[in-house]
Amino acid sequence: MSRSDTPHISTRKADHIDLCTDGDVGFHHKTTLLEEVHLVHDALPELAVNDVDLTVEFAGRSLRAPLVIAAMTGGLERAAAINRDLASVAEELGIGFAFGSQRPLLTHGIRAGYEVRDVAPTALVLGNIGIVQARATPTNQLNALVRTTGADALCVHLNPAMEVVQPEGDTDFRGGLGTLIRLIDELDVPIIVKETGCGLSRGVGKRLADIGIQWVDTSGAGGTSWVAVETQRAQDEGRALGEAFWDWGVPTGASVAQLSGLGMGVCATGGVSSGLHVARSLALGATCAGVARPFLQAQARGGRAEVSRVAK
C-alpha cells in the first residue's frame, strides 16, 4: 500500500469503531451456544470463597484472572484513547489486553492506538496481524512490529469470510500454514492463531496443532459478526453476499469444545459477555476467555472508569 491509502484505511477503522459501538452487527439467529452449557452444582465444595485461585497461564504469561480484553481497534487517533483506557484497566486487574489489527502500523506507520506500554507496563499485551499481511511481510519486520508496541505475543488472525465481504478485502488465502511454520521458527514471541468472529473448527485446530501452534483464540460465532460489520460497509454484490453469510461460523461454545484435547491453550472469545460465560468456557476446556464489544461500549459510555466497573 502507498501513503495515499492512509486516509482510506483510517476511514475503515473509524467505520469499525462506530459499527461495533452502536451498529447492528450481532448475529441474527446463531448464538454462542454457551447458554446450553450447564455447570454442575457442588453442594459440598470444602473451600472458602476467598481461597479460590483464578490465576492462569496464557501465551507464556500469568494472568490474575482468566480474562483478556479482546481485540477490537487501532490505527486512528480515536483508537488511542480507547486502547489506553482498556490497557490501563488490564494493568489494574492483572488481565490481558489485545490490539485490533496492526496493519495500519505495519503498512502505513500509523502509531495511534498502539502505544500503551506506559499505562500497562506489566500486563499481557497481544499484537495482531492478518495472515495475508504476515505472509507478505519478512519476519524481521514482524519482530520490529512486536518490539515497537511491546507486545508479549503476536495474534495472527484468520478472517476469510470477513475479507470476502470487505470492499477492500484480500481474497488470496494461499500459504497460510507455511507462513505460520515460518513464524514459529523465526518470530521472537509466541504466536496465537485467532479467527475474527467465525470460530475455529476441530479440523483447523488439528492442522494448527500438527505444525506446533500452542495458543489459539476461537473468536467464534454468536457475538460480533465481522461479516456483518463489512456487510454494513459494502454495496451491491458485496452487500448481498454479506447478508447471505451474516450468521456464518462455528459458535464459540462449539469451537471451544472442538479444540479441546488438541494440546493447545484456548482463549474463548466471541459473544462472551459475563463471568458466567467465562466459567462455561472454562468448563468446556478453555484456558481463559476474552471480552471485546462490551468493553468498547463501556469506554464509549464512560471512559476508563466505566470499563473498570464492567470488568470487575
Coordinates of N, CA and C in Angstrom, one line a residue, residues 43-241:
A43 N -22.7 -29.0 46.1 CA -23.3 -28.6 47.3 C -22.3 -28.8 48.5
L44 N -21.2 -29.4 48.2 CA -20.2 -29.7 49.3 C -18.8 -29.3 48.8
P45 N -18.6 -28.0 48.6 CA -17.3 -27.6 47.9 C -16.0 -27.7 48.8
E46 N -16.1 -27.7 50.1 CA -15.0 -27.9 51.0 C -13.9 -26.8 50.7
L47 N -14.3 -25.6 50.5 CA -13.3 -24.5 50.4 C -14.0 -23.2 50.7
A48 N -13.1 -22.2 50.9 CA -13.6 -20.8 51.2 C -13.6 -20.0 49.9
V49 N -14.5 -19.2 49.7 CA -14.6 -18.4 48.5 C -13.3 -17.6 48.4
N50 N -12.8 -17.0 49.5 CA -11.5 -16.2 49.4 C -10.3 -17.1 49.0
D51 N -10.4 -18.4 49.0 CA -9.3 -19.3 48.7 C -9.3 -19.6 47.2
V52 N -10.3 -19.2 46.5 CA -10.4 -19.6 45.0 C -9.3 -18.8 44.3
D53 N -8.5 -19.6 43.6 CA -7.4 -19.0 42.8 C -7.8 -18.9 41.3
L54 N -7.9 -17.7 40.8 CA -8.3 -17.5 39.4 C -7.1 -17.4 38.5
T55 N -5.9 -17.6 39.0 CA -4.7 -17.4 38.2 C -4.6 -18.4 37.1
V56 N -4.2 -18.0 35.9 CA -4.0 -18.9 34.8 C -2.8 -18.5 34.0
E57 N -2.2 -19.4 33.2 CA -1.1 -19.1 32.3 C -1.6 -19.1 30.9
F58 N -1.3 -18.0 30.1 CA -1.7 -17.9 28.7 C -0.6 -17.2 27.9
A59 N -0.2 -17.8 26.8 CA 0.9 -17.3 26.0 C 2.2 -17.0 26.7
G60 N 2.5 -17.8 27.7 CA 3.7 -17.7 28.5 C 3.7 -16.7 29.6
R61 N 2.5 -16.1 29.9 CA 2.4 -15.1 30.9 C 1.3 -15.5 31.9
S62 N 1.4 -15.0 33.1 CA 0.4 -15.3 34.2 C -0.6 -14.2 34.2
L63 N -1.9 -14.6 34.3 CA -3.0 -13.6 34.5 C -3.6 -13.9 35.8
R64 N -4.0 -12.8 36.5 CA -4.6 -12.9 37.8 C -6.0 -13.4 37.7
A65 N -6.6 -13.4 36.6 CA -7.9 -13.9 36.3 C -8.0 -14.4 34.8
P66 N -8.8 -15.3 34.5 CA -8.8 -15.9 33.1 C -9.5 -15.0 32.2
L67 N -9.0 -13.8 32.0 CA -9.8 -12.8 31.2 C -8.8 -12.0 30.3
V68 N -9.2 -11.7 29.1 CA -8.5 -10.9 28.2 C -9.5 -9.8 27.6
I69 N -9.0 -8.6 27.6 CA -9.8 -7.6 26.9 C -9.4 -7.8 25.4
A70 N -10.4 -8.3 24.7 CA -10.1 -8.9 23.3 C -10.0 -7.8 22.3
A71 N -9.4 -8.2 21.1 CA -9.0 -7.3 20.0 C -10.3 -6.6 19.5
M72 N -10.1 -5.3 19.2 CA -11.2 -4.5 18.7 C -10.7 -3.4 17.8
T73 N -9.7 -2.6 18.2 CA -9.4 -1.4 17.4 C -8.0 -1.0 17.4
G74 N -7.7 0.0 16.6 CA -6.3 0.6 16.5 C -6.2 1.3 15.1
G75 N -5.2 2.1 15.0 CA -4.9 2.7 13.6 C -5.5 4.0 13.3
L76 N -6.0 4.7 14.4 CA -6.5 6.1 14.2 C -6.5 6.8 15.5
E77 N -6.6 8.1 15.5 CA -6.5 8.9 16.7 C -7.5 8.5 17.8
R78 N -8.8 8.2 17.3 CA -9.8 7.8 18.3 C -9.4 6.6 19.0
A79 N -8.7 5.7 18.4 CA -8.4 4.4 19.0 C -7.3 4.6 20.1
A80 N -6.6 5.7 20.1 CA -5.5 5.9 21.1 C -6.1 6.0 22.5
A81 N -7.2 6.8 22.6 CA -7.8 7.0 24.0 C -8.5 5.7 24.4
I82 N -9.1 5.0 23.4 CA -9.8 3.8 23.7 C -8.9 2.7 24.2
N83 N -7.8 2.5 23.4 CA -6.9 1.4 23.8 C -6.1 1.7 25.1
R84 N -5.8 3.0 25.3 CA -5.1 3.3 26.5 C -6.0 3.1 27.8
D85 N -7.3 3.4 27.6 CA -8.2 3.1 28.7 C -8.3 1.6 29.0
L86 N -8.5 0.9 27.9 CA -8.6 -0.6 28.0 C -7.4 -1.2 28.6
A87 N -6.2 -0.8 28.1 CA -5.0 -1.4 28.5 C -4.7 -1.1 30.0
S88 N -5.0 0.2 30.4 CA -4.7 0.5 31.8 C -5.6 -0.3 32.8
V89 N -6.8 -0.6 32.3 CA -7.7 -1.4 33.2 C -7.1 -2.9 33.2
A90 N -6.6 -3.4 32.1 CA -5.9 -4.7 32.1 C -4.8 -4.7 33.1
E91 N -4.0 -3.6 33.1 CA -2.9 -3.5 34.1 C -3.4 -3.5 35.5
E92 N -4.5 -2.7 35.8 CA -5.1 -2.6 37.1 C -5.5 -4.0 37.6
L93 N -6.1 -4.8 36.7 CA -6.7 -6.0 37.2 C -5.8 -7.3 36.9
G94 N -4.7 -7.1 36.3 CA -3.8 -8.2 36.0 C -4.4 -9.2 35.0
I95 N -5.1 -8.6 34.0 CA -5.6 -9.5 32.9 C -4.9 -9.1 31.6
G96 N -5.4 -9.7 30.5 CA -4.7 -9.4 29.2 C -5.4 -8.3 28.4
F97 N -4.7 -7.8 27.4 CA -5.2 -6.8 26.5 C -4.7 -7.1 25.1
A98 N -5.6 -7.0 24.1 CA -5.2 -7.3 22.8 C -5.5 -6.1 21.9
F99 N -4.5 -5.7 21.0 CA -4.8 -4.7 20.0 C -5.7 -5.3 18.9
G100 N -6.4 -4.4 18.2 CA -7.0 -4.7 17.0 C -5.9 -4.8 15.9
S101 N -6.3 -5.1 14.7 CA -5.3 -5.3 13.6 C -4.3 -4.2 13.6
Q102 N -3.0 -4.6 13.5 CA -1.9 -3.6 13.5 C -1.5 -3.4 12.0
R103 N -2.3 -3.7 11.1 CA -2.0 -3.5 9.7 C -1.7 -2.0 9.4
P104 N -2.5 -1.0 10.0 CA -2.1 0.4 9.8 C -0.7 0.8 10.2
L105 N -0.2 0.2 11.3 CA 1.1 0.4 11.8 C 2.1 -0.3 10.9
L106 N 1.9 -1.5 10.5 CA 2.8 -2.2 9.6 C 3.0 -1.6 8.2
T107 N 1.8 -1.2 7.6 CA 1.9 -0.8 6.2 C 1.9 0.7 6.0
H108 N 1.5 1.4 7.1 CA 1.4 2.9 6.9 C 2.2 3.7 8.0
G109 N 2.7 3.0 9.0 CA 3.4 3.6 10.0 C 2.5 4.4 11.0
I110 N 1.3 4.1 11.0 CA 0.3 4.8 11.9 C 0.4 4.2 13.3
R111 N 0.9 5.0 14.2 CA 1.1 4.5 15.6 C -0.1 4.7 16.5
A112 N -1.0 5.5 16.1 CA -2.2 5.8 17.0 C -2.9 4.6 17.4
G113 N -3.1 4.4 18.7 CA -3.8 3.2 19.2 C -2.9 2.1 19.6
Y114 N -1.6 2.2 19.3 CA -0.7 1.0 19.5 C 0.3 1.3 20.6
E115 N 0.2 2.4 21.3 CA 1.2 2.8 22.3 C 0.5 2.8 23.7
V116 N 0.7 1.7 24.4 CA 0.0 1.5 25.7 C 0.9 1.1 26.8
R117 N 2.2 0.8 26.5 CA 3.0 0.2 27.5 C 3.3 1.1 28.7
D118 N 3.2 2.4 28.5 CA 3.4 3.3 29.6 C 2.3 3.2 30.6
V119 N 1.1 2.8 30.2 CA -0.1 2.7 31.1 C -0.3 1.2 31.4
A120 N 0.4 0.3 30.8 CA 0.2 -1.1 31.1 C 1.6 -1.8 31.0
P121 N 2.5 -1.4 31.9 CA 3.9 -1.9 31.9 C 4.1 -3.4 32.1
T122 N 3.1 -4.0 32.9 CA 3.3 -5.4 33.2 C 2.2 -6.3 32.6
A123 N 1.2 -5.7 32.0 CA 0.0 -6.5 31.5 C 0.5 -7.4 30.3
L124 N -0.2 -8.5 30.1 CA -0.1 -9.3 28.9 C -0.7 -8.4 27.8
V125 N 0.2 -8.1 26.8 CA -0.3 -7.3 25.6 C -0.1 -8.1 24.4
L126 N -1.1 -8.3 23.6 CA -1.1 -9.1 22.4 C -1.2 -8.3 21.1
G127 N -0.2 -8.5 20.3 CA -0.2 -7.9 19.0 C -1.2 -8.6 18.1
N128 N -1.3 -8.0 16.8 CA -2.4 -8.6 16.0 C -2.1 -8.2 14.5
I129 N -2.0 -9.2 13.7 CA -1.8 -9.0 12.2 C -2.5 -10.1 11.5
G130 N -3.0 -9.8 10.3 CA -3.7 -10.8 9.5 C -2.8 -11.8 8.8
I131 N -3.2 -13.0 8.6 CA -2.4 -14.0 8.0 C -1.9 -13.6 6.6
V132 N -2.8 -12.9 5.8 CA -2.4 -12.4 4.5 C -1.2 -11.4 4.6
Q133 N -1.3 -10.5 5.5 CA -0.2 -9.5 5.7 C 1.0 -10.2 6.3
A134 N 0.9 -11.1 7.2 CA 2.0 -11.9 7.7 C 2.7 -12.6 6.6
R135 N 2.0 -13.2 5.7 CA 2.6 -14.0 4.5 C 3.5 -13.1 3.7
A136 N 3.1 -11.8 3.5 CA 3.8 -10.9 2.6 C 4.9 -10.1 3.4
T137 N 5.0 -10.3 4.7 CA 5.9 -9.5 5.4 C 7.1 -10.3 6.0
P138 N 8.4 -9.9 5.7 CA 9.5 -10.6 6.3 C 9.4 -10.7 7.8
T139 N 9.9 -11.7 8.4 CA 9.8 -11.9 9.8 C 10.5 -10.8 10.6
N140 N 11.6 -10.3 10.0 CA 12.3 -9.2 10.8 C 11.4 -8.0 10.9
Q141 N 10.5 -7.7 9.9 CA 9.6 -6.6 10.1 C 8.5 -6.9 11.1
L142 N 8.1 -8.1 11.2 CA 7.1 -8.5 12.2 C 7.7 -8.5 13.6
N143 N 9.0 -8.9 13.7 CA 9.7 -8.7 15.0 C 9.8 -7.3 15.4
A144 N 10.0 -6.4 14.4 CA 10.1 -5.0 14.7 C 8.7 -4.4 15.1
L145 N 7.7 -4.9 14.5 CA 6.3 -4.5 14.9 C 6.1 -4.9 16.4
V146 N 6.5 -6.1 16.8 CA 6.3 -6.6 18.1 C 7.1 -5.7 19.1
R147 N 8.3 -5.4 18.7 CA 9.2 -4.6 19.6 C 8.6 -3.1 19.7
T148 N 8.1 -2.6 18.6 CA 7.6 -1.2 18.7 C 6.5 -1.0 19.6
T149 N 5.6 -2.1 19.7 CA 4.4 -2.0 20.6 C 4.6 -2.6 22.0
G150 N 5.8 -3.3 22.1 CA 6.0 -4.0 23.4 C 5.1 -5.2 23.6
A151 N 4.6 -5.8 22.5 CA 3.7 -7.0 22.7 C 4.4 -8.2 23.2
D152 N 3.7 -9.0 24.0 CA 4.3 -10.2 24.6 C 4.1 -11.4 23.6
A153 N 3.1 -11.3 22.7 CA 2.8 -12.4 21.8 C 2.1 -11.7 20.6
L154 N 2.1 -12.4 19.4 CA 1.5 -11.9 18.2 C 0.3 -12.8 17.8
C155 N -0.9 -12.2 17.8 CA -2.0 -12.9 17.3 C -2.0 -12.8 15.8
V156 N -2.1 -13.9 15.1 CA -2.2 -13.9 13.6 C -3.7 -14.3 13.3
H157 N -4.4 -13.3 12.7 CA -5.8 -13.6 12.6 C -6.2 -14.2 11.2
L158 N -7.1 -15.1 11.2 CA -7.7 -15.8 10.1 C -9.0 -15.2 9.9
N159 N -9.3 -14.6 8.7 CA -10.6 -14.0 8.5 C -11.1 -14.1 7.1
P160 N -11.2 -15.3 6.5 CA -11.6 -15.4 5.1 C -13.0 -14.9 4.8
A161 N -13.9 -15.2 5.7 CA -15.3 -14.7 5.4 C -15.4 -13.2 5.5
M162 N -14.7 -12.6 6.4 CA -14.7 -11.1 6.5 C -14.1 -10.5 5.3
E163 N -12.9 -11.0 4.8 CA -12.2 -10.5 3.7 C -13.0 -10.6 2.4
V164 N -13.7 -11.7 2.2 CA -14.5 -11.8 1.0 C -15.6 -10.8 0.9
V165 N -16.2 -10.4 2.0 CA -17.3 -9.4 2.0 C -16.7 -8.0 2.0
Q166 N -15.6 -7.8 2.7 CA -15.0 -6.4 2.8 C -14.7 -5.8 1.4
P167 N -15.1 -4.6 1.2 CA -14.9 -3.9 -0.1 C -13.5 -3.9 -0.5
E168 N -12.5 -3.7 0.5 CA -11.1 -3.7 0.2 C -10.4 -5.0 0.5
G169 N -11.2 -6.1 0.6 CA -10.6 -7.3 1.1 C -9.6 -8.0 0.3
D170 N -8.7 -8.8 1.0 CA -7.7 -9.6 0.3 C -8.3 -11.0 0.3
T171 N -8.3 -11.6 -0.9 CA -9.0 -12.9 -1.1 C -8.1 -14.0 -1.6
D172 N -6.8 -13.8 -1.5 CA -5.9 -14.9 -1.8 C -5.4 -15.5 -0.5
F173 N -5.9 -16.6 -0.1 CA -5.7 -17.2 1.2 C -4.6 -18.3 1.2
R174 N -3.9 -18.4 0.1 CA -2.9 -19.5 0.0 C -1.7 -19.2 0.9
G175 N -1.0 -20.2 1.3 CA 0.2 -20.1 2.0 C 0.1 -19.8 3.5
G176 N -1.1 -20.0 4.0 CA -1.3 -19.7 5.5 C -0.5 -20.6 6.4
L177 N -0.5 -21.9 6.2 CA 0.2 -22.8 7.0 C 1.7 -22.6 6.9
G178 N 2.2 -22.4 5.7 CA 3.6 -22.1 5.5 C 4.0 -20.9 6.2
T179 N 3.2 -19.9 6.2 CA 3.5 -18.6 6.9 C 3.6 -18.9 8.4
L180 N 2.7 -19.6 9.0 CA 2.7 -19.9 10.4 C 3.9 -20.8 10.8
I181 N 4.3 -21.7 10.0 CA 5.5 -22.5 10.2 C 6.7 -21.6 10.3
R182 N 6.8 -20.7 9.3 CA 7.9 -19.7 9.3 C 8.0 -18.9 10.6
L183 N 6.8 -18.4 11.0 CA 6.8 -17.6 12.2 C 7.1 -18.4 13.5
I184 N 6.7 -19.6 13.6 CA 7.0 -20.4 14.7 C 8.5 -20.5 14.8
D185 N 9.2 -20.7 13.7 CA 10.7 -20.9 13.7 C 11.4 -19.5 13.9
E186 N 10.8 -18.4 13.5 CA 11.6 -17.2 13.4 C 11.1 -16.0 14.3
L187 N 9.9 -16.1 14.7 CA 9.4 -14.9 15.5 C 9.9 -15.0 16.9
D188 N 10.2 -13.8 17.5 CA 10.8 -13.7 18.8 C 9.8 -13.9 19.9
V189 N 8.5 -13.9 19.7 CA 7.5 -14.1 20.7 C 6.5 -15.2 20.3
P190 N 5.7 -15.7 21.3 CA 4.7 -16.7 20.9 C 3.7 -16.2 19.9
I191 N 3.1 -17.2 19.2 CA 2.1 -16.9 18.2 C 0.8 -17.4 18.7
I192 N -0.3 -16.6 18.6 CA -1.6 -17.0 18.9 C -2.4 -17.0 17.6
V193 N -3.0 -18.1 17.2 CA -3.8 -18.0 15.9 C -5.2 -17.8 16.3
K194 N -5.9 -16.8 15.7 CA -7.3 -16.5 16.1 C -8.1 -16.3 14.8
E195 N -9.4 -16.4 15.0 CA -10.4 -16.1 14.0 C -10.9 -14.7 14.3
T196 N -11.9 -14.2 13.5 CA -12.4 -12.9 13.7 C -14.0 -13.0 13.7
G197 N -14.5 -13.9 14.4 CA -16.0 -13.9 14.6 C -16.6 -15.1 13.9
C198 N -15.8 -16.0 13.3 CA -16.4 -17.2 12.6 C -15.9 -18.5 13.3
G199 N -15.1 -18.4 14.3 CA -14.7 -19.6 15.0 C -13.7 -20.5 14.3
L200 N -13.1 -21.4 15.1 CA -12.1 -22.3 14.7 C -12.7 -23.7 14.8
S201 N -12.7 -24.5 13.8 CA -13.2 -25.9 13.8 C -12.1 -26.8 14.4
R202 N -12.5 -28.1 14.7 CA -11.5 -29.0 15.1 C -10.6 -29.4 14.0
G203 N -11.0 -29.4 12.7 CA -10.2 -29.7 11.6 C -9.0 -28.6 11.5
V204 N -9.4 -27.4 11.6 CA -8.4 -26.3 11.6 C -7.5 -26.4 12.8
G205 N -8.1 -26.7 14.0 CA -7.3 -26.8 15.2 C -6.3 -27.9 15.1
K206 N -6.7 -29.0 14.5 CA -5.8 -30.2 14.3 C -4.6 -29.8 13.4
R207 N -4.9 -29.1 12.3 CA -3.8 -28.6 11.4 C -2.8 -27.7 12.1
L208 N -3.4 -26.8 13.0 CA -2.6 -25.9 13.7 C -1.7 -26.6 14.8
A209 N -2.3 -27.5 15.5 CA -1.6 -28.3 16.5 C -0.4 -29.1 15.8
D210 N -0.7 -29.7 14.7 CA 0.3 -30.5 14.0 C 1.5 -29.8 13.6
I211 N 1.4 -28.4 13.3 CA 2.6 -27.7 13.0 C 3.3 -27.0 14.2
G212 N 2.7 -27.2 15.4 CA 3.3 -26.7 16.6 C 2.7 -25.4 17.2
I213 N 1.6 -25.0 16.7 CA 0.9 -23.9 17.4 C 0.4 -24.3 18.8
Q214 N 0.7 -23.4 19.8 CA 0.4 -23.8 21.1 C -0.7 -23.0 21.7
W215 N -1.1 -21.9 21.0 CA -2.2 -21.0 21.6 C -3.1 -20.6 20.5
V216 N -4.4 -20.6 20.8 CA -5.4 -20.2 19.8 C -6.5 -19.4 20.5
D217 N -7.2 -18.6 19.7 CA -8.3 -17.7 20.2 C -9.5 -18.1 19.2
T218 N -10.6 -18.5 19.8 CA -11.7 -19.0 19.0 C -12.3 -17.9 18.1
S219 N -12.6 -16.8 18.8 CA -13.4 -15.7 18.1 C -14.5 -16.3 17.4
G220 N -15.4 -17.0 18.1 CA -16.4 -17.8 17.5 C -17.7 -16.9 17.2
A221 N -18.6 -17.6 16.5 CA -19.9 -17.0 16.1 C -20.8 -16.9 17.3
G222 N -21.6 -15.8 17.3 CA -22.6 -15.6 18.4 C -22.4 -14.2 19.0
G223 N -21.3 -13.5 18.8 CA -21.1 -12.2 19.3 C -21.2 -11.2 18.2
T224 N -20.1 -10.4 18.1 CA -20.0 -9.5 16.9 C -19.7 -10.3 15.7
S225 N -20.5 -10.1 14.6 CA -20.2 -10.7 13.3 C -19.4 -9.7 12.5
W226 N -18.2 -10.0 12.2 CA -17.4 -9.1 11.4 C -17.8 -9.2 9.9
V227 N -18.4 -10.3 9.6 CA -19.1 -10.3 8.3 C -20.2 -9.3 8.2
A228 N -20.9 -9.1 9.3 CA -22.0 -8.1 9.4 C -21.4 -6.7 9.4
V229 N -20.2 -6.5 10.1 CA -19.6 -5.2 10.0 C -19.3 -4.8 8.6
E230 N -18.7 -5.7 7.9 CA -18.3 -5.4 6.5 C -19.5 -5.4 5.5
T231 N -20.5 -6.1 5.9 CA -21.8 -6.0 5.1 C -22.3 -4.6 5.2
Q232 N -22.3 -4.0 6.4 CA -22.8 -2.7 6.5 C -22.0 -1.6 5.7
R233 N -20.7 -2.0 5.4 CA -19.9 -1.1 4.7 C -19.9 -1.3 3.2
A234 N -20.4 -2.5 2.8 CA -20.4 -3.0 1.4 C -21.5 -2.4 0.6
Q235 N -21.5 -2.6 -0.7 CA -22.5 -2.2 -1.6 C -22.8 -3.3 -2.6
D236 N -24.0 -3.3 -3.2 CA -24.3 -4.1 -4.3 C -24.0 -5.6 -4.0
E237 N -23.2 -6.2 -4.9 CA -22.9 -7.7 -4.8 C -22.3 -8.0 -3.4
G238 N -21.4 -7.2 -3.0 CA -20.7 -7.5 -1.7 C -21.7 -7.5 -0.5
R239 N -22.7 -6.5 -0.6 CA -23.7 -6.5 0.5 C -24.6 -7.7 0.4
A240 N -25.0 -8.1 -0.8 CA -25.8 -9.3 -0.9 C -25.1 -10.5 -0.4
L241 N -23.8 -10.7 -0.7 CA -23.1 -11.8 -0.2 C -23.0 -11.8 1.3

